[in-house]
Amino acid sequence: MTKKWIVLVLALALCLGIAACGDSNATNEVHKIGVIVYNLADEEVVGFREYLQGYIQKTFEIVEFVYSGSIRTQEEEMAFIQDACDQGVEGFLSFRTFDLKAEVELCEKNRAYYLLASGTVSDEEFDSVADNPWFLGMFGPGIELEYQAGLYMAKYFAKDLSNKQYLILSGGAGSGNEMHYQRTLGMLNGFSTLSGVTFGKPAEELAATPSTITVSAGPYSVTIVPGYLSTEEGFVRATNVYTMGRFDVVLSALNVGDFSSVVHGSKLGMVDSYNTRNLQLFSNGTLHYLVGKYSSSVGPAFALMLNAVTGYAGDFRSEGKAIKAAQSFWTSDSAEDYSTKYALSQSETMNAYNFGDLSAVCKAFNRDADLVHLIALAQASSYEAVLVRRTA
């Protein structure tokens, strides 16, 4: 080999070495990301965890997820945030918030990022922290789609309102949970729109009721039972109301959990997620309608967090503010339709959001990644959009 060729080879090697150093974020440092959840046993939480730890962590190899326990109070959440930060966690994917401003301020104090990975808060609450650079934003259906989820479910079950008795399980709608409130409000307005009859009280007031209430509108009645069914108090309250009455349809703003075994002779619809338990409930005829999220829908939220912890947080803000990315629910009204969509949501070979999708919007892997493409990817979350992406 001539000296000229040796110099050329060495120059090429040096260039490759520099390029490798430029992508060091994607190959070396492991970033700890905290995950804040409301109930480790909840099927939706289990699905998200299987995706994040079972797929994302193993595939990307530069992240480690640190999970909270089942967070039931604001004090528990704040304690987890501080403890996780003390262990080197750089940011949090949150699935439960009590006081968004206080949580973000604690993260700011610890120089850690906070992101609502799959949820909805009021515009006022979001705006209170939108300018804080340590708050990245919110992914999820958003207020409008949460409302529509309840609206369309009510309309599905209320095609014939004559002499029907409806039970609405409103979850945390009466205690500040914006998602449950919007879903419940949608249900009530769905009923009144079809019947042309109001309930005598504003739907907004009924949706936020902190105690059980029954209202009638013409030939049908609606009983609203608030409370989380994962708690003993909430479960017992809902069970007592159901067993003491006669209900044609049960509509739930949240996962009904073990309450599904209480339901006999009533049609059941709920807002939850595509998971194994709901597959069983559809198959045995207990569940008749589902509006739900799917586990890999949190992929784009992870991508935003990864951009932040690898040094690119400023590149993924909208005019200096945190972002909102609306993601669609999927809907099924039959066991066959549910099975088809569930298979796509769980497939390892046809994952709705896979490594290729997400790495393309992460600057640690693609220097041309930007906010426009990340939001576009997040919004391409409908069943139809995912099907096109995976079969193209």
Tab-separated table of N, CA and C in Angstrom, residues 209-285:
chain	number	residue	atom	x	y	z
A	209	THR	N	-70.704	15.356	39.964
A	209	THR	CA	-71.314	15.040	41.251
A	209	THR	C	-70.381	14.195	42.116
A	210	PRO	N	-70.210	14.552	43.391
A	210	PRO	CA	-69.350	13.767	44.288
A	210	PRO	C	-70.099	12.636	44.990
A	211	SER	N	-71.417	12.567	44.750
A	211	SER	CA	-72.223	11.527	45.389
A	211	SER	C	-73.193	10.941	44.375
A	212	THR	N	-73.709	9.757	44.673
A	212	THR	CA	-74.622	9.071	43.758
A	212	THR	C	-75.892	9.884	43.554
A	213	ILE	N	-76.328	9.971	42.301
A	213	ILE	CA	-77.535	10.734	41.979
A	213	ILE	C	-78.266	10.064	40.818
A	214	THR	N	-79.594	10.100	40.858
A	214	THR	CA	-80.417	9.571	39.775
A	214	THR	C	-81.279	10.686	39.213
A	215	VAL	N	-81.287	10.824	37.894
A	215	VAL	CA	-82.106	11.834	37.229
A	215	VAL	C	-82.916	11.158	36.132
A	216	SER	N	-84.093	11.689	35.888
A	216	SER	CA	-84.963	11.146	34.853
A	216	SER	C	-85.150	12.164	33.743
A	217	ALA	N	-85.316	11.658	32.551
A	217	ALA	CA	-85.566	12.510	31.388
A	217	ALA	C	-86.534	11.770	30.481
A	218	GLY	N	-87.807	12.106	30.621
A	218	GLY	CA	-88.804	11.430	29.807
A	218	GLY	C	-88.916	9.962	30.162
A	219	PRO	N	-88.759	9.084	29.178
A	219	PRO	CA	-88.989	7.648	29.411
A	219	PRO	C	-87.787	6.877	29.949
A	220	TYR	N	-86.731	7.560	30.326
A	220	TYR	CA	-85.560	6.829	30.809
A	220	TYR	C	-84.944	7.553	32.002
A	221	SER	N	-84.071	6.852	32.719
A	221	SER	CA	-83.388	7.457	33.858
A	221	SER	C	-81.909	7.123	33.812
A	222	VAL	N	-81.121	7.982	34.441
A	222	VAL	CA	-79.676	7.800	34.501
A	222	VAL	C	-79.230	7.919	35.956
A	223	THR	N	-78.500	6.923	36.428
A	223	THR	CA	-77.925	6.965	37.767
A	223	THR	C	-76.419	7.116	37.628
A	224	ILE	N	-75.865	8.124	38.284
A	224	ILE	CA	-74.431	8.392	38.213
A	224	ILE	C	-73.797	8.015	39.539
A	225	VAL	N	-72.786	7.138	39.486
A	225	VAL	CA	-72.076	6.692	40.684
A	225	VAL	C	-70.604	7.076	40.552
A	226	PRO	N	-70.121	8.030	41.369
A	226	PRO	CA	-68.716	8.416	41.304
A	226	PRO	C	-67.836	7.493	42.144
A	227	GLY	N	-66.529	7.560	41.908
A	227	GLY	CA	-65.581	6.799	42.719
A	227	GLY	C	-64.747	5.843	41.897
A	228	TYR	N	-63.514	5.637	42.353
A	228	TYR	CA	-62.608	4.711	41.673
A	228	TYR	C	-62.937	3.279	42.067
A	229	LEU	N	-63.170	2.440	41.083
A	229	LEU	CA	-63.565	1.061	41.350
A	229	LEU	C	-62.415	0.210	41.869
A	230	SER	N	-61.194	0.729	41.782
A	230	SER	CA	-60.037	-0.006	42.303
A	230	SER	C	-59.922	0.128	43.815
A	231	THR	N	-60.713	1.037	44.399
A	231	THR	CA	-60.720	1.183	45.859
A	231	THR	C	-61.898	0.411	46.435
A	232	GLU	N	-61.765	-0.026	47.678
A	232	GLU	CA	-62.850	-0.783	48.314
A	232	GLU	C	-64.114	0.058	48.421
A	233	GLU	N	-63.949	1.318	48.798
A	233	GLU	CA	-65.099	2.200	48.950
A	233	GLU	C	-65.855	2.367	47.635
A	234	GLY	N	-65.113	2.632	46.561
A	234	GLY	CA	-65.740	2.831	45.264
A	234	GLY	C	-66.396	1.573	44.739
A	235	PHE	N	-65.733	0.449	44.933
A	235	PHE	CA	-66.274	-0.827	44.457
A	235	PHE	C	-67.562	-1.182	45.195
A	236	VAL	N	-67.557	-1.043	46.510
A	236	VAL	CA	-68.734	-1.382	47.312
A	236	VAL	C	-69.901	-0.466	46.964
A	237	ARG	N	-69.634	0.823	46.791
A	237	ARG	CA	-70.701	1.763	46.445
A	237	ARG	C	-71.348	1.382	45.115
A	238	ALA	N	-70.536	1.142	44.107
A	238	ALA	CA	-71.068	0.798	42.791
A	238	ALA	C	-71.821	-0.528	42.823
A	239	THR	N	-71.289	-1.490	43.558
A	239	THR	CA	-71.938	-2.811	43.653
A	239	THR	C	-73.302	-2.705	44.327
A	240	ASN	N	-73.373	-1.943	45.400
A	240	ASN	CA	-74.644	-1.785	46.108
A	240	ASN	C	-75.703	-1.124	45.234
A	241	VAL	N	-75.308	-0.084	44.521
A	241	VAL	CA	-76.262	0.605	43.645
A	241	VAL	C	-76.738	-0.328	42.544
A	242	TYR	N	-75.802	-1.077	41.962
A	242	TYR	CA	-76.173	-1.958	40.854
A	242	TYR	C	-77.099	-3.091	41.296
A	243	THR	N	-76.762	-3.731	42.388
A	243	THR	CA	-77.539	-4.896	42.840
A	243	THR	C	-78.912	-4.499	43.391
A	244	MET	N	-79.050	-3.255	43.839
A	244	MET	CA	-80.334	-2.809	44.380
A	244	MET	C	-81.262	-2.239	43.307
A	245	GLY	N	-80.752	-2.101	42.102
A	245	GLY	CA	-81.556	-1.544	41.019
A	245	GLY	C	-81.717	-2.518	39.871
A	246	ARG	N	-82.240	-1.987	38.763
A	246	ARG	CA	-82.345	-2.777	37.537
A	246	ARG	C	-81.860	-1.893	36.402
A	247	PHE	N	-80.729	-2.257	35.847
A	247	PHE	CA	-80.111	-1.419	34.833
A	247	PHE	C	-79.963	-2.175	33.523
A	248	ASP	N	-80.400	-1.531	32.467
A	248	ASP	CA	-80.283	-2.136	31.138
A	248	ASP	C	-78.879	-1.996	30.571
A	249	VAL	N	-78.242	-0.869	30.900
A	249	VAL	CA	-76.910	-0.580	30.350
A	249	VAL	C	-76.037	0.035	31.435
A	250	VAL	N	-74.779	-0.390	31.472
A	250	VAL	CA	-73.767	0.209	32.346
A	250	VAL	C	-72.713	0.864	31.458
A	251	LEU	N	-72.489	2.153	31.658
A	251	LEU	CA	-71.459	2.869	30.919
A	251	LEU	C	-70.424	3.357	31.919
A	252	SER	N	-69.155	3.091	31.644
A	252	SER	CA	-68.111	3.433	32.597
A	252	SER	C	-67.071	4.350	31.979
A	253	ALA	N	-66.703	5.374	32.728
A	253	ALA	CA	-65.662	6.307	32.285
A	253	ALA	C	-64.270	5.771	32.556
A	254	LEU	N	-64.190	4.566	33.122
A	254	LEU	CA	-62.905	3.972	33.477
A	254	LEU	C	-63.007	2.457	33.456
A	255	ASN	N	-61.860	1.803	33.587
A	255	ASN	CA	-61.810	0.348	33.654
A	255	ASN	C	-62.644	-0.139	34.843
A	256	VAL	N	-63.562	-1.069	34.601
A	256	VAL	CA	-64.442	-1.529	35.682
A	256	VAL	C	-63.786	-2.573	36.572
A	257	GLY	N	-62.671	-3.161	36.118
A	257	GLY	CA	-61.971	-4.147	36.949
A	257	GLY	C	-62.869	-5.301	37.359
A	258	ASP	N	-62.821	-5.664	38.637
A	258	ASP	CA	-63.585	-6.803	39.140
A	258	ASP	C	-65.088	-6.556	39.130
A	259	PHE	N	-65.484	-5.309	38.914
A	259	PHE	CA	-66.916	-5.017	38.856
A	259	PHE	C	-67.570	-5.735	37.677
A	260	SER	N	-66.788	-6.135	36.692
A	260	SER	CA	-67.350	-6.849	35.542
A	260	SER	C	-68.051	-8.137	35.971
A	261	SER	N	-67.592	-8.744	37.070
A	261	SER	CA	-68.217	-9.979	37.546
A	261	SER	C	-69.547	-9.717	38.236
A	262	VAL	N	-69.814	-8.453	38.570
A	262	VAL	CA	-71.073	-8.068	39.214
A	262	VAL	C	-72.175	-7.877	38.169
A	263	VAL	N	-71.760	-7.494	36.954
A	263	VAL	CA	-72.716	-7.158	35.900
A	263	VAL	C	-73.362	-8.419	35.334
A	264	HIS	N	-74.670	-8.523	35.474
A	264	HIS	CA	-75.422	-9.657	34.931
A	264	HIS	C	-76.701	-9.140	34.281
A	265	GLY	N	-76.875	-9.466	33.021
A	265	GLY	CA	-78.096	-9.068	32.335
A	265	GLY	C	-78.097	-7.647	31.819
A	266	SER	N	-77.004	-6.936	31.953
A	266	SER	CA	-76.890	-5.558	31.456
A	266	SER	C	-75.826	-5.513	30.366
A	267	LYS	N	-76.014	-4.628	29.420
A	267	LYS	CA	-74.972	-4.387	28.438
A	267	LYS	C	-73.928	-3.470	29.074
A	268	LEU	N	-72.662	-3.677	28.711
A	268	LEU	CA	-71.567	-2.943	29.328
A	268	LEU	C	-70.710	-2.253	28.276
A	269	GLY	N	-70.448	-0.976	28.503
A	269	GLY	CA	-69.513	-0.220	27.669
A	269	GLY	C	-68.571	0.558	28.557
A	270	MET	N	-67.339	0.737	28.131
A	270	MET	CA	-66.405	1.499	28.966
A	270	MET	C	-65.285	2.114	28.147
A	271	VAL	N	-64.656	3.104	28.757
A	271	VAL	CA	-63.454	3.718	28.208
A	271	VAL	C	-62.285	3.117	28.974
A	272	ASP	N	-61.406	2.428	28.273
A	272	ASP	CA	-60.285	1.763	28.950
A	272	ASP	C	-59.140	1.573	27.972
A	273	SER	N	-58.762	0.339	27.713
A	273	SER	CA	-57.634	0.073	26.824
A	273	SER	C	-57.797	-1.293	26.179
A	274	TYR	N	-56.991	-1.526	25.148
A	274	TYR	CA	-56.973	-2.836	24.477
A	274	TYR	C	-56.022	-3.740	25.247
A	275	ASN	N	-56.599	-4.680	25.984
A	275	ASN	CA	-55.798	-5.566	26.813
A	275	ASN	C	-56.418	-6.961	26.854
A	276	THR	N	-55.711	-7.888	27.458
A	276	THR	CA	-56.137	-9.287	27.469
A	276	THR	C	-57.455	-9.481	28.209
A	277	ARG	N	-57.628	-8.799	29.326
A	277	ARG	CA	-58.852	-8.963	30.099
A	277	ARG	C	-60.074	-8.516	29.305
A	278	ASN	N	-59.955	-7.413	28.607
A	278	ASN	CA	-61.091	-6.942	27.818
A	278	ASN	C	-61.369	-7.861	26.635
A	279	LEU	N	-60.340	-8.510	26.121
A	279	LEU	CA	-60.547	-9.527	25.091
A	279	LEU	C	-61.422	-10.648	25.637
A	280	GLN	N	-61.144	-11.075	26.855
A	280	GLN	CA	-61.943	-12.116	27.498
A	280	GLN	C	-63.375	-11.651	27.740
A	281	LEU	N	-63.535	-10.389	28.157
A	281	LEU	CA	-64.877	-9.871	28.432
A	281	LEU	C	-65.708	-9.759	27.157
A	282	PHE	N	-65.079	-9.392	26.063
A	282	PHE	CA	-65.788	-9.376	24.783
A	282	PHE	C	-66.153	-10.802	24.367
A	283	SER	N	-65.213	-11.720	24.550
A	283	SER	CA	-65.418	-13.099	24.103
A	283	SER	C	-66.536	-13.799	24.865
A	284	ASN	N	-66.678	-13.488	26.172
A	284	ASN	CA	-67.727	-14.165	26.951
A	284	ASN	C	-69.040	-13.391	26.992
A	285	GLY	N	-69.112	-12.291	26.246
A	285	GLY	CA	-70.363	-11.561	26.117
A	285	GLY	C	-70.635	-10.543	27.204
